[in-house]
Amino acid sequence: MKQQSLYKTINIVIIFMMTMFFSCNDSFKQVQKIGVSENEPIGIAENINLKHTDSGRVTANLLSPKMLEYTNRDFPYREFPEGIVLNLYDEENKKSVVVADYAIVYDKTDLLDLQGNVVITTNDNRVLKTDQLFYDQKKEWLFTNKPVSFKTESDIINGTGFDSNSKFTNAEVLEVTGIITVED
């Protein structure tokens, strides 16, 4: 009788352990999320000075007081709540500058959303100002449907919307108003 009771106990313990073993999920993403609220960043960086190089030459320098990283989400992103200054250098080391009060970079789409007092000053002194500007990093394309002011060497062009490649070689202001010089 004692031996039969012992076998029942051992069988119950084995069944319990097997149930626990097979119910465990070893998903690394789930382990990463333990102890981290969905609304909290997975990482915080302060006083960022990030340099991007190509063949030993600095091509970009990102400066920001703070970055919040939300790469643990289904749609991962990085947020710059206190703004950015982005210095871009061309092949001749000429600098263009991008400034914004707020920025967010979406990892899956490679889309950069710049907001609040967005100003781009190119190395040839063209200046674009708007409240919001998107940059598609894959296509190297800038666009917005917000009011813009685009200052060239001889013109100040205002409008509602903007499309251009990253080098401003085919910049187009939409619904144009402002001073535009037309050659005969």
PDB file of C-alpha atoms in Angstrom:
ATOM      1  CA  MET A   1       0.000   0.000   0.000  1.00  0.00           C
ATOM      2  CA  LYS A   2       2.846   2.356   0.873  1.00  0.00           C
ATOM      3  CA  GLN A   3       4.598   1.530  -2.374  1.00  0.00           C
ATOM      4  CA  GLN A   4       1.433   2.157  -4.436  1.00  0.00           C
ATOM      5  CA  SER A   5       0.971   5.538  -2.729  1.00  0.00           C
ATOM      6  CA  LEU A   6       4.601   6.402  -3.460  1.00  0.00           C
ATOM      7  CA  TYR A   7       4.130   5.534  -7.180  1.00  0.00           C
ATOM      8  CA  LYS A   8       1.005   7.730  -7.343  1.00  0.00           C
ATOM      9  CA  THR A   9       2.922  10.619  -5.797  1.00  0.00           C
ATOM     10  CA  ILE A  10       5.856  10.167  -8.173  1.00  0.00           C
ATOM     11  CA  ASN A  11       3.470   9.974 -11.164  1.00  0.00           C
ATOM     12  CA  ILE A  12       1.699  13.163 -10.053  1.00  0.00           C
ATOM     13  CA  VAL A  13       5.045  14.956  -9.660  1.00  0.00           C
ATOM     14  CA  ILE A  14       6.198  13.752 -13.110  1.00  0.00           C
ATOM     15  CA  ILE A  15       2.923  14.843 -14.753  1.00  0.00           C
ATOM     16  CA  PHE A  16       3.178  18.220 -13.031  1.00  0.00           C
ATOM     17  CA  MET A  17       6.804  18.686 -14.167  1.00  0.00           C
ATOM     18  CA  MET A  18       5.985  17.632 -17.745  1.00  0.00           C
ATOM     19  CA  THR A  19       3.099  20.097 -17.831  1.00  0.00           C
ATOM     20  CA  MET A  20       5.377  22.880 -16.584  1.00  0.00           C
ATOM     21  CA  PHE A  21       8.125  21.913 -19.037  1.00  0.00           C
ATOM     22  CA  PHE A  22       5.891  21.925 -22.116  1.00  0.00           C
ATOM     23  CA  SER A  23       4.012  25.079 -21.120  1.00  0.00           C
ATOM     24  CA  CYS A  24       7.213  27.146 -20.956  1.00  0.00           C
ATOM     25  CA  ASN A  25       7.896  29.427 -23.916  1.00  0.00           C
ATOM     26  CA  ASP A  26      11.513  30.347 -24.554  1.00  0.00           C
ATOM     27  CA  SER A  27      10.756  33.358 -26.761  1.00  0.00           C
ATOM     28  CA  PHE A  28      13.660  35.778 -26.400  1.00  0.00           C
ATOM     29  CA  LYS A  29      11.400  38.745 -27.166  1.00  0.00           C
ATOM     30  CA  GLN A  30       9.136  37.822 -24.280  1.00  0.00           C
ATOM     31  CA  VAL A  31      12.123  37.595 -21.956  1.00  0.00           C
ATOM     32  CA  GLN A  32      13.288  41.037 -23.108  1.00  0.00           C
ATOM     33  CA  LYS A  33       9.908  42.541 -22.263  1.00  0.00           C
ATOM     34  CA  ILE A  34       9.886  41.251 -18.673  1.00  0.00           C
ATOM     35  CA  GLY A  35      10.086  44.168 -16.307  1.00  0.00           C
ATOM     36  CA  VAL A  36       9.725  46.766 -19.085  1.00  0.00           C
ATOM     37  CA  SER A  37       6.436  48.592 -19.437  1.00  0.00           C
ATOM     38  CA  GLU A  38       5.079  48.851 -23.005  1.00  0.00           C
ATOM     39  CA  ASN A  39       4.982  52.635 -22.582  1.00  0.00           C
ATOM     40  CA  GLU A  40       8.563  52.988 -21.364  1.00  0.00           C
ATOM     41  CA  PRO A  41      11.649  53.170 -23.572  1.00  0.00           C
ATOM     42  CA  ILE A  42      13.996  50.203 -23.566  1.00  0.00           C
ATOM     43  CA  GLY A  43      16.939  52.610 -23.570  1.00  0.00           C
ATOM     44  CA  ILE A  44      17.733  56.283 -22.975  1.00  0.00           C
ATOM     45  CA  ALA A  45      20.801  58.076 -24.321  1.00  0.00           C
ATOM     46  CA  GLU A  46      21.824  61.613 -23.412  1.00  0.00           C
ATOM     47  CA  ASN A  47      24.142  64.123 -25.080  1.00  0.00           C
ATOM     48  CA  ILE A  48      24.417  62.163 -28.314  1.00  0.00           C
ATOM     49  CA  ASN A  49      27.250  62.922 -30.722  1.00  0.00           C
ATOM     50  CA  LEU A  50      26.944  60.202 -33.360  1.00  0.00           C
ATOM     51  CA  LYS A  51      29.232  60.267 -36.396  1.00  0.00           C
ATOM     52  CA  HIS A  52      28.671  58.257 -39.572  1.00  0.00           C
ATOM     53  CA  THR A  53      31.685  57.580 -41.750  1.00  0.00           C
ATOM     54  CA  ASP A  54      32.187  56.219 -45.226  1.00  0.00           C
ATOM     55  CA  SER A  55      35.706  55.065 -46.150  1.00  0.00           C
ATOM     56  CA  GLY A  56      37.135  56.999 -43.199  1.00  0.00           C
ATOM     57  CA  ARG A  57      35.374  60.262 -44.152  1.00  0.00           C
ATOM     58  CA  VAL A  58      32.669  61.716 -41.871  1.00  0.00           C
ATOM     59  CA  THR A  59      29.440  61.958 -43.887  1.00  0.00           C
ATOM     60  CA  ALA A  60      27.026  62.816 -41.062  1.00  0.00           C
ATOM     61  CA  ASN A  61      27.135  64.016 -37.470  1.00  0.00           C
ATOM     62  CA  LEU A  62      23.985  63.763 -35.339  1.00  0.00           C
ATOM     63  CA  LEU A  63      23.788  65.847 -32.162  1.00  0.00           C
ATOM     64  CA  SER A  64      20.910  65.578 -29.689  1.00  0.00           C
ATOM     65  CA  PRO A  65      20.391  66.131 -25.980  1.00  0.00           C
ATOM     66  CA  LYS A  66      18.275  62.973 -25.620  1.00  0.00           C
ATOM     67  CA  MET A  67      17.206  59.828 -27.464  1.00  0.00           C
ATOM     68  CA  LEU A  68      14.550  57.361 -26.326  1.00  0.00           C
ATOM     69  CA  GLU A  69      14.729  53.879 -27.838  1.00  0.00           C
ATOM     70  CA  TYR A  70      11.552  51.860 -28.384  1.00  0.00           C
ATOM     71  CA  THR A  71      13.043  49.007 -30.413  1.00  0.00           C
ATOM     72  CA  ASN A  72      11.258  46.412 -28.264  1.00  0.00           C
ATOM     73  CA  ARG A  73       7.911  47.234 -29.902  1.00  0.00           C
ATOM     74  CA  ASP A  74       6.221  45.601 -32.873  1.00  0.00           C
ATOM     75  CA  PHE A  75       6.864  48.825 -34.865  1.00  0.00           C
ATOM     76  CA  PRO A  76      10.280  49.883 -33.487  1.00  0.00           C
ATOM     77  CA  TYR A  77      11.408  53.509 -33.422  1.00  0.00           C
ATOM     78  CA  ARG A  78      13.823  55.986 -31.856  1.00  0.00           C
ATOM     79  CA  GLU A  79      12.550  59.307 -30.541  1.00  0.00           C
ATOM     80  CA  PHE A  80      14.474  62.562 -30.066  1.00  0.00           C
ATOM     81  CA  PRO A  81      12.110  64.569 -27.818  1.00  0.00           C
ATOM     82  CA  GLU A  82      14.505  67.495 -27.319  1.00  0.00           C
ATOM     83  CA  GLY A  83      15.364  67.908 -30.987  1.00  0.00           C
ATOM     84  CA  ILE A  84      18.322  67.271 -33.271  1.00  0.00           C
ATOM     85  CA  VAL A  85      21.057  69.005 -35.184  1.00  0.00           C
ATOM     86  CA  LEU A  86      22.262  66.940 -38.126  1.00  0.00           C
ATOM     87  CA  ASN A  87      25.360  68.006 -40.024  1.00  0.00           C
ATOM     88  CA  LEU A  88      25.692  66.384 -43.456  1.00  0.00           C
ATOM     89  CA  TYR A  89      28.920  66.465 -45.467  1.00  0.00           C
ATOM     90  CA  ASP A  90      29.139  65.923 -49.224  1.00  0.00           C
ATOM     91  CA  GLU A  91      32.048  64.462 -51.196  1.00  0.00           C
ATOM     92  CA  GLU A  92      33.835  67.834 -51.125  1.00  0.00           C
ATOM     93  CA  ASN A  93      33.302  68.084 -47.331  1.00  0.00           C
ATOM     94  CA  LYS A  94      30.780  70.935 -47.748  1.00  0.00           C
ATOM     95  CA  LYS A  95      28.312  71.020 -44.853  1.00  0.00           C
ATOM     96  CA  SER A  96      24.515  71.156 -44.911  1.00  0.00           C
ATOM     97  CA  VAL A  97      22.616  71.443 -41.617  1.00  0.00           C
ATOM     98  CA  VAL A  98      19.237  70.051 -40.538  1.00  0.00           C
ATOM     99  CA  VAL A  99      17.662  71.362 -37.309  1.00  0.00           C
ATOM    100  CA  ALA A 100      14.357  70.287 -35.706  1.00  0.00           C
ATOM    101  CA  ASP A 101      12.713  70.601 -32.277  1.00  0.00           C
ATOM    102  CA  TYR A 102      11.629  66.937 -32.362  1.00  0.00           C
ATOM    103  CA  ALA A 103      12.482  63.891 -34.457  1.00  0.00           C
ATOM    104  CA  ILE A 104      11.474  60.267 -34.685  1.00  0.00           C
ATOM    105  CA  VAL A 105      13.079  57.509 -36.781  1.00  0.00           C
ATOM    106  CA  TYR A 106      11.020  54.444 -37.706  1.00  0.00           C
ATOM    107  CA  ASP A 107      13.297  51.411 -38.099  1.00  0.00           C
ATOM    108  CA  LYS A 108      11.076  49.232 -40.315  1.00  0.00           C
ATOM    109  CA  THR A 109      10.304  51.927 -42.881  1.00  0.00           C
ATOM    110  CA  ASP A 110      13.533  53.979 -42.658  1.00  0.00           C
ATOM    111  CA  LEU A 111      11.340  57.072 -42.394  1.00  0.00           C
ATOM    112  CA  LEU A 112      12.529  60.124 -40.464  1.00  0.00           C
ATOM    113  CA  ASP A 113       9.829  62.486 -39.167  1.00  0.00           C
ATOM    114  CA  LEU A 114      11.138  65.960 -38.270  1.00  0.00           C
ATOM    115  CA  GLN A 115       8.783  68.299 -36.407  1.00  0.00           C
ATOM    116  CA  GLY A 116       8.751  71.809 -34.990  1.00  0.00           C
ATOM    117  CA  ASN A 117      10.825  74.633 -36.489  1.00  0.00           C
ATOM    118  CA  VAL A 118      12.426  72.393 -39.094  1.00  0.00           C
ATOM    119  CA  VAL A 119      15.191  74.242 -40.941  1.00  0.00           C
ATOM    120  CA  ILE A 120      17.474  72.797 -43.609  1.00  0.00           C
ATOM    121  CA  THR A 121      20.374  74.965 -44.736  1.00  0.00           C
ATOM    122  CA  THR A 122      22.267  73.534 -47.693  1.00  0.00           C
ATOM    123  CA  ASN A 123      25.946  74.048 -48.402  1.00  0.00           C
ATOM    124  CA  ASP A 124      25.009  76.547 -51.141  1.00  0.00           C
ATOM    125  CA  ASN A 125      22.845  78.599 -48.710  1.00  0.00           C
ATOM    126  CA  ARG A 126      19.414  77.432 -49.833  1.00  0.00           C
ATOM    127  CA  VAL A 127      17.095  77.343 -46.807  1.00  0.00           C
ATOM    128  CA  LEU A 128      13.936  75.300 -46.320  1.00  0.00           C
ATOM    129  CA  LYS A 129      11.671  76.060 -43.341  1.00  0.00           C
ATOM    130  CA  THR A 130       8.559  74.150 -42.301  1.00  0.00           C
ATOM    131  CA  ASP A 131       6.771  72.729 -39.238  1.00  0.00           C
ATOM    132  CA  GLN A 132       7.086  69.109 -40.351  1.00  0.00           C
ATOM    133  CA  LEU A 133       9.232  67.299 -42.877  1.00  0.00           C
ATOM    134  CA  PHE A 134       9.583  63.615 -43.703  1.00  0.00           C
ATOM    135  CA  TYR A 135      12.728  62.013 -45.079  1.00  0.00           C
ATOM    136  CA  ASP A 136      12.623  58.604 -46.744  1.00  0.00           C
ATOM    137  CA  GLN A 137      16.154  57.266 -46.159  1.00  0.00           C
ATOM    138  CA  LYS A 138      15.819  54.453 -48.730  1.00  0.00           C
ATOM    139  CA  LYS A 139      14.695  56.720 -51.557  1.00  0.00           C
ATOM    140  CA  GLU A 140      16.650  59.745 -50.264  1.00  0.00           C
ATOM    141  CA  TRP A 141      13.485  61.824 -50.660  1.00  0.00           C
ATOM    142  CA  LEU A 142      12.150  64.807 -48.648  1.00  0.00           C
ATOM    143  CA  PHE A 143       8.453  65.670 -48.525  1.00  0.00           C
ATOM    144  CA  THR A 144       5.736  67.472 -46.571  1.00  0.00           C
ATOM    145  CA  ASN A 145       2.196  68.756 -47.041  1.00  0.00           C
ATOM    146  CA  LYS A 146       2.674  71.522 -44.454  1.00  0.00           C
ATOM    147  CA  PRO A 147       3.329  75.188 -45.307  1.00  0.00           C
ATOM    148  CA  VAL A 148       6.943  75.776 -46.392  1.00  0.00           C
ATOM    149  CA  SER A 149       9.302  78.615 -47.144  1.00  0.00           C
ATOM    150  CA  PHE A 150      12.142  77.832 -49.548  1.00  0.00           C
ATOM    151  CA  LYS A 151      14.818  80.485 -50.030  1.00  0.00           C
ATOM    152  CA  THR A 152      17.165  80.187 -52.965  1.00  0.00           C
ATOM    153  CA  GLU A 153      19.908  82.566 -54.068  1.00  0.00           C
ATOM    154  CA  SER A 154      17.391  84.899 -55.731  1.00  0.00           C
ATOM    155  CA  ASP A 155      13.907  83.799 -54.582  1.00  0.00           C
ATOM    156  CA  ILE A 156      11.747  83.244 -51.542  1.00  0.00           C
ATOM    157  CA  ILE A 157       9.120  80.675 -52.479  1.00  0.00           C
ATOM    158  CA  ASN A 158       6.247  79.941 -50.109  1.00  0.00           C
ATOM    159  CA  GLY A 159       3.754  77.173 -50.552  1.00  0.00           C
ATOM    160  CA  THR A 160       1.821  74.311 -49.067  1.00  0.00           C
ATOM    161  CA  GLY A 161       3.910  71.221 -49.575  1.00  0.00           C
ATOM    162  CA  PHE A 162       7.367  70.277 -50.742  1.00  0.00           C
ATOM    163  CA  ASP A 163       8.996  67.403 -52.655  1.00  0.00           C
ATOM    164  CA  SER A 164      12.676  66.955 -53.406  1.00  0.00           C
ATOM    165  CA  ASN A 165      15.558  64.559 -53.565  1.00  0.00           C
ATOM    166  CA  SER A 166      18.096  64.871 -50.758  1.00  0.00           C
ATOM    167  CA  LYS A 167      20.445  67.054 -52.855  1.00  0.00           C
ATOM    168  CA  PHE A 168      17.667  69.586 -53.711  1.00  0.00           C
ATOM    169  CA  THR A 169      18.452  69.223 -57.436  1.00  0.00           C
ATOM    170  CA  ASN A 170      14.759  68.865 -58.286  1.00  0.00           C
ATOM    171  CA  ALA A 171      13.071  70.691 -55.397  1.00  0.00           C
ATOM    172  CA  GLU A 172       9.408  71.464 -55.947  1.00  0.00           C
ATOM    173  CA  VAL A 173       7.273  73.719 -53.765  1.00  0.00           C
ATOM    174  CA  LEU A 174       3.575  72.862 -54.067  1.00  0.00           C
ATOM    175  CA  GLU A 175       0.748  75.460 -54.260  1.00  0.00           C
ATOM    176  CA  VAL A 176       3.312  78.232 -54.749  1.00  0.00           C
ATOM    177  CA  THR A 177       3.061  81.790 -53.484  1.00  0.00           C
ATOM    178  CA  GLY A 178       5.893  84.272 -52.947  1.00  0.00           C
ATOM    179  CA  ILE A 179       8.604  85.924 -54.997  1.00  0.00           C
ATOM    180  CA  ILE A 180       9.830  83.891 -57.953  1.00  0.00           C
ATOM    181  CA  THR A 181      12.289  85.068 -60.601  1.00  0.00           C
ATOM    182  CA  VAL A 182      11.445  84.026 -64.125  1.00  0.00           C
ATOM    183  CA  GLU A 183      14.073  84.304 -66.863  1.00  0.00           C
ATOM    184  CA  ASP A 184      12.987  85.512 -70.328  1.00  0.00           C
TER     185      ASP A 184
END
